[in-house]
XYZ file of C-alpha atoms in Angstrom:
168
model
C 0.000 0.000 0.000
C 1.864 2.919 -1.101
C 2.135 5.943 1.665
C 0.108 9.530 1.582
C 2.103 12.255 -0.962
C 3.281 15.115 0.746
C 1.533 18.128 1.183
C 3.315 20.918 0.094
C 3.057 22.465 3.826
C 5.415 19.473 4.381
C 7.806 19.693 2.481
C 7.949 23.825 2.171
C 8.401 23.245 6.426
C 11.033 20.660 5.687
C 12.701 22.677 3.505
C 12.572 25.870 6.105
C 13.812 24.061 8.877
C 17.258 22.144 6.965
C 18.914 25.304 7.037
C 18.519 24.829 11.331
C 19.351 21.251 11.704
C 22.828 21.720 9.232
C 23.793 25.118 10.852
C 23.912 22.260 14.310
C 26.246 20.217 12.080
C 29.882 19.544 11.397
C 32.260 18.584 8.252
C 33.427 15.845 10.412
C 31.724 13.814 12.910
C 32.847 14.235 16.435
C 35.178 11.560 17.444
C 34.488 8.542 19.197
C 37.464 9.063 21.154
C 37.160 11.103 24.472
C 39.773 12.714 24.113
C 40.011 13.821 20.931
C 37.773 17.664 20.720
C 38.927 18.824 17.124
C 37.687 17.839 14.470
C 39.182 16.849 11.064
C 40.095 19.988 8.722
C 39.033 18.737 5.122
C 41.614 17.659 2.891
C 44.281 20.236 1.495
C 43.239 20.157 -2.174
C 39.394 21.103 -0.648
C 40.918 24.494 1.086
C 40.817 26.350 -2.478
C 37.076 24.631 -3.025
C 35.876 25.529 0.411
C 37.620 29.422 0.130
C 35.365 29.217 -3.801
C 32.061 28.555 -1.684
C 33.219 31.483 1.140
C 33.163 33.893 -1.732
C 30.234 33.046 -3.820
C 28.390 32.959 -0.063
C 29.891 36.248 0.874
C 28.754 37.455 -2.853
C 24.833 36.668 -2.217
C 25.361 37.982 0.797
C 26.141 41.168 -0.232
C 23.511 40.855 -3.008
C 20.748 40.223 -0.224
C 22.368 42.947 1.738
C 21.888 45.377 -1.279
C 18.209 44.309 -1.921
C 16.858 44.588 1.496
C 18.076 48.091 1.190
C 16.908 49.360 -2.278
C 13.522 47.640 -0.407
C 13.223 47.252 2.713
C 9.815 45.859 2.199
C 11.358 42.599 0.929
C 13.479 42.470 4.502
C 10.848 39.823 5.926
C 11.016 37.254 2.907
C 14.687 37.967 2.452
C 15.876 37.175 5.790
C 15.073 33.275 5.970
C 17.887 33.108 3.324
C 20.259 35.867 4.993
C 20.167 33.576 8.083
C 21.086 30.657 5.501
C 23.740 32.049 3.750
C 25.231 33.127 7.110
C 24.925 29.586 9.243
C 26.384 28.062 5.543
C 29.645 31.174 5.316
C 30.575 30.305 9.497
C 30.085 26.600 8.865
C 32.862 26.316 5.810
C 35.035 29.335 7.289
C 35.165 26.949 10.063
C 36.000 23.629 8.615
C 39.598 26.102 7.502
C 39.984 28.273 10.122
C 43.371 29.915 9.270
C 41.709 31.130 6.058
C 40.537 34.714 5.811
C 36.774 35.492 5.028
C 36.348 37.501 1.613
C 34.982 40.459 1.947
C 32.049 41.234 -1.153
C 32.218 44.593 -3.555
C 29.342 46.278 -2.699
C 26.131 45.529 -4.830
C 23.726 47.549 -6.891
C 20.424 46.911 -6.563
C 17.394 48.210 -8.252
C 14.447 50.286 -5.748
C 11.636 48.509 -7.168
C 10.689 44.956 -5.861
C 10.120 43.019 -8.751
C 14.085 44.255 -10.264
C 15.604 43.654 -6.878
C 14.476 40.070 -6.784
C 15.241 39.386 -10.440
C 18.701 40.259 -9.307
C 18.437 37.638 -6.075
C 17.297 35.387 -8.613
C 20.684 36.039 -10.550
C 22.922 36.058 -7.853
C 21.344 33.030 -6.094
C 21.568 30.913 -9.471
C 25.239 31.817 -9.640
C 25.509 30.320 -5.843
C 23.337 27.189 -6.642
C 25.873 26.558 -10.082
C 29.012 27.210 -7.315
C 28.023 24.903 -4.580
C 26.723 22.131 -7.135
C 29.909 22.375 -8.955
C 32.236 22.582 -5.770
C 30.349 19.288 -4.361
C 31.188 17.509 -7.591
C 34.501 18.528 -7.012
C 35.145 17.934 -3.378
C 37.885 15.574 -2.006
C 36.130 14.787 1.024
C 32.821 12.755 0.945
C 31.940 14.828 4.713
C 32.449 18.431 2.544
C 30.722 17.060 -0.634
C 27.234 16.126 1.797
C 27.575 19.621 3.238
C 27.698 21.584 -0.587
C 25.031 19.383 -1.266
C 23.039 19.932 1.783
C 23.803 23.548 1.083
C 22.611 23.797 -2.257
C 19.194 21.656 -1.334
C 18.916 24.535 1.017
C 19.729 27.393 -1.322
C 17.381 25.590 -3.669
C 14.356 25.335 -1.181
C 14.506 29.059 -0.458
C 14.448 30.221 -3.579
C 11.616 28.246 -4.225
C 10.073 29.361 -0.690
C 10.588 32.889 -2.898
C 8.867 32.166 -5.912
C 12.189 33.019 -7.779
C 12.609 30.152 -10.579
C 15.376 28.146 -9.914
C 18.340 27.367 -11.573
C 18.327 25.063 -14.257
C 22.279 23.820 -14.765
């Protein structure tokens, strides 16, 4: 007997909550040994992927940053994915902690709603192409879950938006 669809109060409160339950989580999984407290930094040829992600976080950052703004009426729907982008940007900047956070050029965005989040649209695409490309890429099966976990999340807010998503 084949179990009830989802509703798509379900799976929109799924997707709202993932950014909470990864923000609690770690590139590594704590030890088993007591007395081991640090955890794992991801493979050396993952620093440059990982430093890739900071940016393109930092990036929509600044992009979000710009459109709340131009309109400040858009603060309340934009914020969901501000918090996002922020738990994702301390999570990686912590998994290589003797690399320095980029800091973004400061972004233009149009004063009219519908133009500000066409550009969130843009910039958030361009995030969704980085992470899915960097988790492709990753060395470390821990860092790929996270970029993938990451862009499900990315993904789910947009939609949560009613921006289209990204196609690639």
């Amino acid at each position: 007997m084949p179990g009830r669809p989802l509703s798509r109060r379900t799976t929109l409160g799924s997707a709202l909550t993932a950014p909470l339950v990864l923000a609690a989580c770690d590139i590594d999984p704590p030890s088993r040994d007591a007395g081991s407290s640090a955890s794992t930094p991801p493979p050396p040829e993952d620093s440059e992927l990982v430093a890739t992600v900071v940016a393109a976080l930092v990036d929509a950052g600044a992009v979000l940053a710009a459109a709340g703004a131009a309109v400040p009426a858009l603060d309340a729907r934009l914020d969901p994915l501000v918090a996002a982008h922020t738990a994702h940007r301390e999570l990686l900047a912590g998994a290589v902690p003797d690399a320095e956070l980029p800091s973004a050029a400061p972004a233009t965005v149009p004063a009219q709603p519908q133009p500000a989040l066409r550009a969130v649209r843009r910039s958030e695409q361009q995030l969704l192409r980085t992470l899915r490309d960097s988790c492709l890429g990753a060395a470390s099966g821990d860092l790929a879950r996270i970029l993938a976990s990451m862009a499900a999340s990315t993904s789910q807010h947009v939609a949560a938006l009613g921006l289209p998503e990204a196609t690639s």
